[in-house]
């Protein structure tokens, strides 16, 4: 080494990735975020009756969950609500996204634009309470229907986001080309616009589905006897003490949600990589 | 035939108010003609193309295609097709499906469509590419697919919006020849929009030179080059010397224009010179030598002299000569 010409280091600008301690900080941060989830998942496989004492690996809590009729009913409620609310909200979101991105500039555009994303920023407890008051004041009592309506409303902004982004991304050129090639409005939508935004609609639908499935506050307020959703049921169980069964349900919900969100991301990426 | 009569287009935007993109434009494009709208960006040429295509509606005036007033006709009801600057090939369809798209919308039979798609792929020399996706083709190939797609429904007019701007120089030259050939073979009226004057001169039957929403001059490439009607046209097409009339002793003439290749340079004491000056710069470019000559009021003049191997040097006093028929007097 000695006697050789010193190696000229290339001069670099400040690189935040080289900050000392960044690696450690990142791991601490990630641990803080995900340790609780990790512990929850691990203990869902615990053989012991007590949540916090590990005795051995077992799937008994999952078996128990699957054989509990109350949990099954709640899960079916949750799924029915999520599926119907997803379909309705995605349809409405697609229409809204098309109107906002492709429609003529109309009076009150800004207002509508704001109103559509408002549910994203309004505290959920406020939406929950006002929804409850609204339903009882007009005397609407449709059982699951009430929940479906409430879920459809708060799912719309989540479904709108990816569809609007896709429409903005792809620009108007494809649709102009379609019009130029003799497509009227309906066939233009069916043959050009819809296939091009389909992955985004899929992504929006999945986001809506996950949002609906995970919702607790609004469901708690609006649900009644017989219309309990899974998160509300779990909350009920917790009041009697945390059992490993709760861990098992949570693990199942977690796996479902995460895989759906990953699927939504993949759909979005496929749409972008195609042009 | 396309007749554009007194067409204006005013855009209203939220932030900057109104913008006049086209002001009282009138022109006629004949059948089977290769017609070019030429001008710098923002001159209104693309707006005029979009008006013909039906993507915008004129604020005033009238556009007739084959004798029919097309006001209020949406793009899908006009026998006009467009090659878009971005090509806009449908990414969810194959090349063959892209070409078939317009034919399907016009409700051609499946058999006719298959025949026509094959024909078009052959026309643009892309046989065997039908099953590929647009993303798998090079820029030049995508360009040819866009052409095939737009020509397949046999439009009466083909609009081309800066179709060659995304290609590199070599491909562009090739596509210029290709476009000329396609126009000749199909007999369809081509309306090309470009800011590239060389491209316009090389391809067009006639050119409309546009600036700031106005059509300044319409004519054959040779006529526009030899006989520009104003300084803008003289300067925009090719290279031009613009000399104040007063400098040549013509008080009632605003500007005199001469092409550099028509100018000759003589020694400082040569008789019968148009004007005297001093060589500012000599540039040897192979077959020609360029002389930049400073005139007495500071006006720069350029001479492009064939075969001259640097006969004069910088700082040398010279005289400048040109024949009468080489110059044009311009009012503006």
XYZ file of C-alpha atoms in Angstrom:
607
model
C 0.000 0.000 0.000
C 2.686 2.425 1.008
C 4.374 4.295 -1.766
C 1.455 3.855 -4.172
C -0.344 6.837 -5.572
C -3.183 7.817 -3.269
C -6.548 6.795 -4.651
C -8.447 9.855 -5.774
C -11.877 9.663 -4.195
C -14.589 11.038 -6.452
C -16.006 14.187 -4.913
C -19.583 13.607 -3.876
C -22.358 15.851 -2.683
C -24.091 15.282 0.599
C -25.711 11.855 0.641
C -28.271 11.387 3.409
C -27.926 7.610 3.059
C -24.423 7.918 4.481
C -25.587 9.656 7.678
C -24.077 7.857 10.692
C -26.633 5.894 12.678
C -29.241 5.980 9.942
C -29.265 2.219 9.653
C -29.851 1.731 13.367
C -32.538 4.413 13.432
C -34.298 2.757 10.536
C -34.325 -0.635 12.247
C -35.619 0.905 15.483
C -38.319 2.685 13.522
C -39.355 -0.474 11.668
C -39.336 -2.469 14.891
C -41.529 0.152 16.564
C -43.981 -0.101 13.649
C -44.054 -3.829 13.183
C -43.104 -5.473 16.499
C -46.692 -5.351 17.823
C -47.935 -6.990 14.628
C -45.170 -9.568 14.846
C -45.974 -10.402 18.470
C -49.653 -10.662 17.643
C -49.039 -13.044 14.770
C -46.578 -15.186 16.754
C -48.937 -15.549 19.705
C -51.799 -16.550 17.451
C -49.888 -19.821 17.085
C -49.466 -20.161 20.858
C -50.754 -23.357 22.459
C -51.356 -21.722 25.848
C -54.708 -20.353 26.998
C -53.060 -17.192 28.164
C -52.090 -14.717 25.500
C -48.773 -13.674 26.943
C -47.203 -16.979 27.936
C -45.626 -19.017 25.160
C -45.777 -22.756 25.627
C -45.631 -24.214 22.160
C -46.780 -24.093 18.586
C -50.418 -24.872 17.828
C -53.133 -24.113 15.309
C -55.925 -24.722 17.819
C -56.998 -21.054 17.949
C -57.423 -20.917 14.219
C -59.509 -24.091 14.376
C -61.534 -22.604 17.180
C -62.112 -19.395 15.257
C -63.311 -21.295 12.214
C -65.743 -23.322 14.327
C -67.219 -20.376 16.236
C -70.623 -19.642 14.636
C -70.724 -16.053 15.952
C -67.389 -15.295 14.362
C -68.540 -16.947 11.151
C -71.695 -14.814 11.051
C -69.711 -11.657 11.713
C -67.200 -12.599 9.022
C -70.001 -13.243 6.536
C -71.549 -9.862 7.393
C -68.201 -8.180 6.889
C -67.652 -9.902 3.556
C -71.167 -9.174 2.248
C -70.855 -5.519 3.217
C -67.344 -5.267 1.775
C -68.247 -6.909 -1.524
C -71.418 -4.885 -2.133
C -69.873 -1.614 -0.912
C -66.817 -2.256 -3.109
C -68.914 -2.775 -6.219
C -71.108 0.263 -5.577
C -68.302 2.587 -4.524
C -66.053 1.541 -7.423
C -68.830 2.168 -9.943
C -69.517 5.594 -8.449
C -65.793 6.323 -8.174
C -65.209 5.468 -11.834
C -68.011 7.798 -12.877
C -66.690 10.541 -10.595
C -63.111 10.140 -11.806
C -64.238 10.340 -15.443
C -66.335 13.438 -14.754
C -63.521 15.185 -12.891
C -60.731 14.281 -15.324
C -62.540 14.200 -18.659
C -65.693 16.266 -18.212
C -66.177 19.846 -19.228
C -65.164 22.429 -16.700
C -68.346 23.147 -14.803
C -69.321 25.636 -12.146
C -68.529 24.292 -8.721
C -65.796 21.972 -9.989
C -63.593 22.874 -7.033
C -66.393 22.245 -4.568
C -67.177 18.801 -5.955
C -63.475 18.003 -6.103
C -63.116 18.899 -2.437
C -66.286 17.137 -1.340
C -65.170 13.868 -2.900
C -61.954 13.738 -0.930
C -63.459 15.240 2.240
C -64.100 11.853 3.906
C -60.328 11.289 3.817
C -59.726 14.183 6.201
C -62.886 14.370 8.311
C -62.319 12.587 11.654
C -63.898 9.185 11.344
C -65.717 9.486 14.646
C -67.525 12.546 13.279
C -68.591 10.640 10.165
C -69.658 7.716 12.359
C -71.819 9.805 14.647
C -73.361 11.908 11.874
C -74.135 8.780 9.850
C -75.874 7.235 12.848
C -77.861 10.420 13.525
C -78.742 10.754 9.850
C -80.023 7.202 9.556
C -82.096 7.403 12.734
C -83.505 10.835 11.896
C -84.840 9.679 8.526
C -85.865 6.367 10.067
C -83.845 4.276 7.665
C -83.604 0.751 8.991
C -82.412 -1.687 6.362
C -80.184 -3.824 8.592
C -77.101 -4.668 6.567
C -78.316 -2.121 3.998
C -77.508 0.729 6.384
C -73.966 -0.545 6.778
C -73.609 -1.018 3.032
C -74.700 2.563 2.374
C -72.333 3.942 5.019
C -69.412 1.861 3.756
C -70.072 2.767 0.122
C -69.835 6.454 1.013
C -66.518 6.320 2.841
C -65.006 3.889 0.299
C -65.582 6.220 -2.672
C -62.585 8.525 -2.084
C -60.244 5.544 -1.749
C -61.487 4.066 -5.012
C -61.364 7.432 -6.815
C -57.664 8.014 -6.079
C -56.032 5.392 -8.348
C -58.602 5.793 -11.133
C -58.095 9.543 -11.298
C -54.333 9.137 -11.173
C -54.487 6.718 -14.100
C -56.713 9.001 -16.177
C -54.420 11.944 -15.521
C -51.326 9.834 -16.244
C -52.416 8.496 -19.605
C -53.559 11.874 -20.907
C -56.216 12.440 -23.539
C -54.298 11.273 -26.605
C -55.604 7.683 -26.714
C -59.171 8.876 -26.455
C -58.602 11.492 -29.144
C -57.174 8.775 -31.377
C -60.249 6.649 -30.700
C -62.610 9.500 -31.586
C -60.562 10.198 -34.680
C -60.993 6.539 -35.697
C -64.784 6.795 -35.714
C -65.590 5.613 -32.182
C -68.678 7.288 -30.716
C -68.732 8.064 -26.986
C -70.016 4.670 -25.828
C -67.707 2.574 -27.985
C -64.813 4.876 -27.110
C -65.447 4.148 -23.437
C -65.839 0.403 -23.962
C -62.964 -0.126 -26.387
C -60.402 2.473 -25.306
C -60.954 4.176 -21.948
C -62.235 1.200 -19.945
C -59.518 -1.288 -20.947
C -56.869 1.327 -20.255
C -58.156 2.194 -16.771
C -59.271 -1.345 -15.845
C -56.172 -2.106 -13.723
C -56.690 1.173 -11.857
C -60.358 0.323 -11.277
C -59.194 -3.029 -9.928
C -56.721 -1.298 -7.636
C -59.396 1.175 -6.488
C -61.800 -1.694 -5.823
C -59.246 -3.525 -3.695
C -58.507 -0.399 -1.670
C -62.233 0.083 -1.121
C -62.605 -3.576 -0.123
C -59.804 -3.397 2.431
C -61.065 -0.096 3.809
C -64.528 -1.540 4.247
C -63.285 -4.789 5.765
C -61.082 -3.019 8.328
C -63.565 -0.342 9.299
C -64.473 -0.277 12.942
C -65.797 3.081 14.155
C -68.519 3.638 11.590
C -69.551 -0.001 11.685
C -69.743 0.099 15.489
C -72.143 3.066 15.370
C -74.306 1.889 12.507
C -74.466 -1.861 13.183
C -77.191 -3.351 15.320
C -78.084 -6.799 16.568
C -77.529 -9.309 13.788
C -75.449 -6.943 11.677
C -72.215 -7.123 13.655
C -69.098 -6.974 11.505
C -65.904 -8.833 12.291
C -63.922 -5.898 13.737
C -66.914 -4.948 15.911
C -67.234 -8.545 17.082
C -63.553 -8.721 17.918
C -63.896 -5.548 19.950
C -66.757 -7.213 21.810
C -64.610 -10.240 22.571
C -61.823 -8.055 23.855
C -64.074 -6.585 26.512
C -64.296 -10.045 28.032
C -60.521 -10.269 28.037
C -58.012 -10.871 25.302
C -57.952 -14.520 24.279
C -55.577 -16.077 21.727
C -58.659 -16.388 19.543
C -58.521 -12.620 18.980
C -54.924 -13.017 17.858
C -55.942 -15.659 15.361
C -58.736 -13.532 13.856
C -56.438 -10.539 13.672
C -53.790 -12.600 11.915
C -56.317 -13.781 9.343
C -57.542 -10.224 8.724
C -53.983 -8.953 8.507
C -52.947 -11.534 5.929
C -56.064 -10.835 3.847
C -55.569 -7.045 3.944
C -51.865 -7.101 3.191
C -52.239 -9.482 0.255
C -55.021 -7.380 -1.216
C -53.034 -4.159 -0.897
C -50.019 -5.812 -2.534
C -52.288 -6.986 -5.334
C -53.585 -3.417 -5.771
C -50.021 -2.101 -6.022
C -49.121 -4.726 -8.603
C -52.182 -3.858 -10.664
C -51.252 -0.200 -10.606
C -47.696 -0.984 -11.672
C -48.872 -3.174 -14.552
C -51.091 -0.399 -15.849
C -48.200 2.061 -15.871
C -45.664 -0.255 -17.453
C -47.924 -0.958 -20.393
C -47.674 2.419 -22.120
C -60.996 19.774 -50.749
C -60.781 21.673 -47.486
C -61.963 25.266 -47.403
C -61.105 27.353 -44.366
C -62.989 30.654 -44.389
C -62.286 33.501 -41.946
C -61.650 31.101 -39.095
C -60.678 32.493 -35.714
C -60.057 30.598 -32.524
C -59.950 32.279 -29.155
C -59.105 30.260 -26.059
C -60.284 31.435 -22.667
C -58.141 30.319 -19.782
C -58.645 30.875 -16.072
C -55.305 32.514 -15.386
C -54.261 34.526 -18.439
C -57.612 35.504 -19.894
C -58.155 35.105 -23.626
C -55.586 33.986 -26.180
C -56.162 34.367 -29.907
C -54.658 31.250 -31.456
C -55.989 31.922 -34.953
C -57.080 35.249 -36.406
C -59.246 35.337 -39.547
C -57.474 32.521 -41.342
C -58.605 31.612 -44.848
C -57.062 28.982 -47.094
C -58.006 26.212 -49.509
C -56.391 22.788 -49.592
C -56.888 20.896 -52.853
C -57.565 17.207 -53.398
C -54.490 14.953 -53.573
C -52.331 17.770 -52.331
C -49.454 17.533 -49.849
C -50.137 20.720 -47.931
C -47.968 21.945 -45.061
C -48.738 24.352 -42.244
C -45.340 25.753 -41.328
C -44.477 28.074 -38.501
C -42.731 28.424 -35.140
C -44.330 26.918 -32.035
C -47.356 28.866 -30.881
C -48.204 30.175 -34.353
C -51.567 28.386 -34.414
C -50.728 25.623 -36.892
C -51.679 22.790 -34.564
C -54.863 24.613 -33.582
C -55.836 24.832 -37.252
C -55.155 21.106 -37.652
C -57.286 20.303 -34.603
C -60.088 22.458 -35.991
C -60.018 20.461 -39.231
C -59.931 17.198 -37.272
C -62.874 18.270 -35.127
C -61.062 18.306 -31.794
C -61.768 22.012 -31.389
C -64.574 24.210 -32.672
C -63.832 27.534 -34.365
C -64.851 30.691 -32.501
C -65.900 32.263 -35.804
C -65.710 31.321 -39.459
C -66.445 28.156 -41.346
C -64.607 24.990 -42.392
C -65.849 22.912 -45.325
C -64.546 19.430 -46.120
C -65.538 18.206 -49.589
C -68.141 20.961 -49.732
C -69.804 20.084 -46.418
C -69.765 22.551 -43.534
C -68.321 20.502 -40.672
C -69.323 22.856 -37.863
C -70.644 20.750 -35.003
C -69.500 17.462 -36.542
C -67.534 15.487 -33.930
C -64.242 13.843 -35.004
C -65.827 10.399 -35.445
C -68.198 11.768 -38.066
C -65.490 13.312 -40.246
C -63.759 11.365 -43.003
C -60.519 12.745 -41.652
C -57.853 10.783 -39.775
C -54.930 12.008 -37.757
C -51.378 10.850 -37.110
C -50.727 12.178 -33.626
C -47.425 13.610 -32.512
C -47.208 10.992 -29.743
C -48.600 8.350 -32.168
C -51.146 7.384 -29.442
C -51.065 3.701 -30.416
C -53.440 1.796 -28.140
C -51.226 -0.081 -25.669
C -53.869 -2.706 -24.915
C -54.155 -3.786 -28.561
C -51.755 -5.488 -30.961
C -50.451 -3.718 -34.054
C -53.055 -5.474 -36.234
C -55.843 -4.578 -33.789
C -54.658 -0.972 -33.778
C -54.896 -0.811 -37.564
C -58.272 -2.581 -37.512
C -59.743 -0.239 -34.896
C -61.138 2.389 -37.252
C -62.462 -0.270 -39.623
C -64.313 -2.029 -36.801
C -65.856 1.270 -35.748
C -66.994 1.758 -39.353
C -68.528 -1.731 -39.170
C -66.487 -3.325 -41.913
C -66.894 -7.096 -42.192
C -64.313 -9.300 -40.492
C -63.029 -10.590 -43.841
C -62.632 -7.103 -45.303
C -60.830 -5.947 -42.181
C -58.338 -8.823 -42.366
C -57.573 -8.058 -45.999
C -57.198 -4.338 -45.336
C -54.943 -4.829 -42.299
C -52.615 -7.040 -44.365
C -52.628 -4.458 -47.125
C -51.752 -1.646 -44.707
C -48.962 -3.621 -43.013
C -47.482 -4.195 -46.466
C -47.902 -0.534 -47.386
C -45.831 0.587 -44.396
C -43.464 -2.392 -44.756
C -44.288 -4.052 -41.448
C -45.431 -7.469 -42.676
C -45.220 -9.997 -39.880
C -45.452 -7.396 -37.103
C -49.252 -7.643 -36.729
C -49.272 -9.678 -33.529
C -46.764 -7.550 -31.641
C -47.493 -4.817 -29.141
C -46.671 -1.196 -29.782
C -44.120 -1.162 -26.954
C -42.058 -3.801 -28.795
C -41.510 -1.552 -31.824
C -38.934 1.172 -32.414
C -39.963 4.808 -32.769
C -39.825 4.658 -36.554
C -41.905 1.495 -36.635
C -44.493 2.963 -34.276
C -44.663 5.964 -36.577
C -45.433 3.693 -39.519
C -48.124 1.860 -37.543
C -49.717 5.197 -36.701
C -49.718 6.003 -40.427
C -51.203 2.622 -41.335
C -53.901 2.985 -38.682
C -54.871 6.431 -39.917
C -54.814 5.468 -43.615
C -56.683 2.159 -43.229
C -60.229 3.642 -43.267
C -59.430 5.489 -46.530
C -60.026 8.993 -45.173
C -60.413 11.829 -47.623
C -57.846 13.824 -45.647
C -54.914 12.712 -43.491
C -53.742 15.136 -40.809
C -50.161 14.808 -39.571
C -49.212 16.658 -36.392
C -45.398 17.013 -36.308
C -45.166 13.305 -37.136
C -41.397 13.195 -37.500
C -40.368 15.309 -34.530
C -39.732 12.324 -32.249
C -37.391 10.578 -34.696
C -33.656 11.041 -35.018
C -32.241 12.878 -38.009
C -31.442 9.880 -40.194
C -34.813 8.236 -39.664
C -36.523 11.571 -40.246
C -34.963 11.926 -43.693
C -36.059 8.392 -44.557
C -39.595 8.985 -43.321
C -39.846 12.180 -45.396
C -39.368 10.111 -48.536
C -41.719 7.454 -47.164
C -44.465 9.995 -46.471
C -44.155 11.422 -49.975
C -44.447 7.910 -51.413
C -47.507 7.077 -49.266
C -49.207 10.278 -50.338
C -48.546 9.548 -54.017
C -49.665 5.919 -53.748
C -52.849 6.551 -51.782
C -53.878 9.770 -53.492
C -55.156 11.081 -50.159
C -54.823 14.757 -49.243
C -52.095 15.139 -46.606
C -52.054 18.131 -44.271
C -48.772 18.285 -42.379
C -47.953 20.498 -39.438
C -44.279 21.215 -38.842
C -41.874 23.845 -37.561
C -39.055 22.400 -39.678
C -38.738 24.486 -42.845
C -36.440 21.977 -44.556
C -39.012 19.240 -44.020
C -41.711 21.522 -45.429
C -39.659 22.421 -48.508
C -38.730 18.793 -49.158
C -42.193 17.278 -48.969
C -44.902 19.809 -49.754
C -46.824 20.645 -52.884
C -47.789 23.895 -51.181
C -46.877 25.541 -47.903
C -48.764 27.994 -45.715
C -46.331 29.955 -43.569
C -47.945 30.967 -40.288
C -46.991 33.316 -37.494
C -48.881 34.535 -34.438
C -52.235 33.184 -35.590
C -52.014 34.573 -39.127
C -51.261 32.954 -42.465
C -48.529 35.112 -44.003
C -47.971 33.413 -47.344
C -49.250 30.390 -49.250
C -47.430 28.953 -52.218
C -45.278 26.276 -53.770
C -41.964 25.719 -51.924
C -39.978 27.314 -54.794
C -42.223 30.383 -54.855
C -42.032 30.876 -51.123
C -38.264 30.474 -51.169
C -37.654 32.725 -54.167
C -40.407 35.210 -53.594
C -41.107 35.745 -49.886
C -43.694 38.441 -49.255
C -42.381 39.671 -45.922
C -39.316 39.603 -43.688
C -40.728 36.859 -41.475
C -41.186 34.454 -44.376
C -37.811 35.365 -45.922
C -36.069 34.785 -42.610
C -37.992 31.671 -41.552
C -37.538 29.777 -44.821
C -33.875 29.166 -45.449
C -31.373 31.902 -44.779
C -31.950 35.494 -45.825
C -30.123 38.810 -45.782
C -32.445 41.612 -44.712
C -30.927 44.960 -45.652
C -32.585 48.293 -44.894
C -33.488 50.022 -48.194
C -31.891 53.259 -47.022
C -28.490 51.569 -46.936
C -28.793 50.872 -50.674
C -29.882 54.406 -51.433
C -33.554 53.449 -51.848
C -35.339 55.740 -49.423
C -38.837 54.497 -50.259
C -38.003 50.810 -49.748
C -38.220 49.324 -46.259
C -36.189 46.120 -46.625
C -34.339 44.401 -49.462
C -33.814 40.644 -49.132
C -31.272 38.440 -50.948
C -30.380 34.786 -50.370
C -26.722 34.331 -49.291
C -26.020 31.947 -52.194
C -26.967 34.685 -54.702
C -24.457 37.127 -53.242
C -20.904 37.377 -54.592
C -17.967 39.085 -52.937
C -15.422 41.210 -54.798
C -12.288 43.164 -53.883
C -12.753 46.469 -52.100
C -12.104 48.500 -55.229
C -14.347 46.530 -57.609
C -16.601 48.724 -59.776
C -20.413 48.582 -59.916
C -20.722 47.196 -56.394
C -24.073 47.144 -54.620
C -22.520 48.055 -51.332
C -19.174 48.018 -49.552
C -18.283 46.396 -46.282
C -15.636 44.640 -44.225
C -15.232 40.908 -43.823
C -16.052 40.029 -40.218
C -15.750 36.279 -40.387
C -14.820 33.592 -42.910
C -16.149 30.042 -42.463
C -15.038 27.240 -44.746
C -17.758 24.547 -44.947
C -16.478 22.342 -47.751
C -18.079 23.120 -51.084
C -18.838 26.696 -50.031
C -17.279 29.461 -48.029
C -19.414 31.681 -45.813
C -18.496 35.339 -45.530
C -20.051 37.427 -42.797
C -19.696 41.005 -43.885
C -20.248 44.076 -41.735
C -21.929 46.935 -43.589
C -21.392 50.524 -42.654
C -24.375 50.896 -40.305
C -23.481 47.664 -38.511
C -25.911 45.446 -40.456
C -24.438 41.993 -40.963
C -24.692 40.388 -44.367
C -23.911 36.793 -45.323
C -22.534 35.536 -48.631
C -22.279 31.849 -49.472
C -19.729 31.526 -52.252
C -19.230 28.248 -54.119
C -15.690 26.948 -54.662
C -14.093 30.018 -53.118
C -11.174 28.853 -50.987
C -10.980 31.798 -48.654
C -10.054 34.448 -51.202
C -10.730 37.167 -48.664
C -9.693 37.398 -45.031
C -11.189 38.865 -41.920
C -10.874 42.670 -41.620
C -10.445 42.968 -45.397
C -12.554 45.637 -47.128
C -14.739 44.077 -49.809
C -17.616 44.891 -52.141
C -20.837 42.936 -52.381
C -22.638 42.098 -55.632
C -25.885 40.391 -56.672
C -28.002 40.289 -59.816
C -31.246 42.295 -59.931
C -33.465 39.211 -60.158
C -31.987 37.808 -56.920
C -33.397 40.552 -54.700
C -36.892 41.295 -53.436
C -38.140 44.541 -51.959
C -40.275 43.981 -48.865
C -42.706 46.414 -47.295
C -42.685 44.681 -43.928
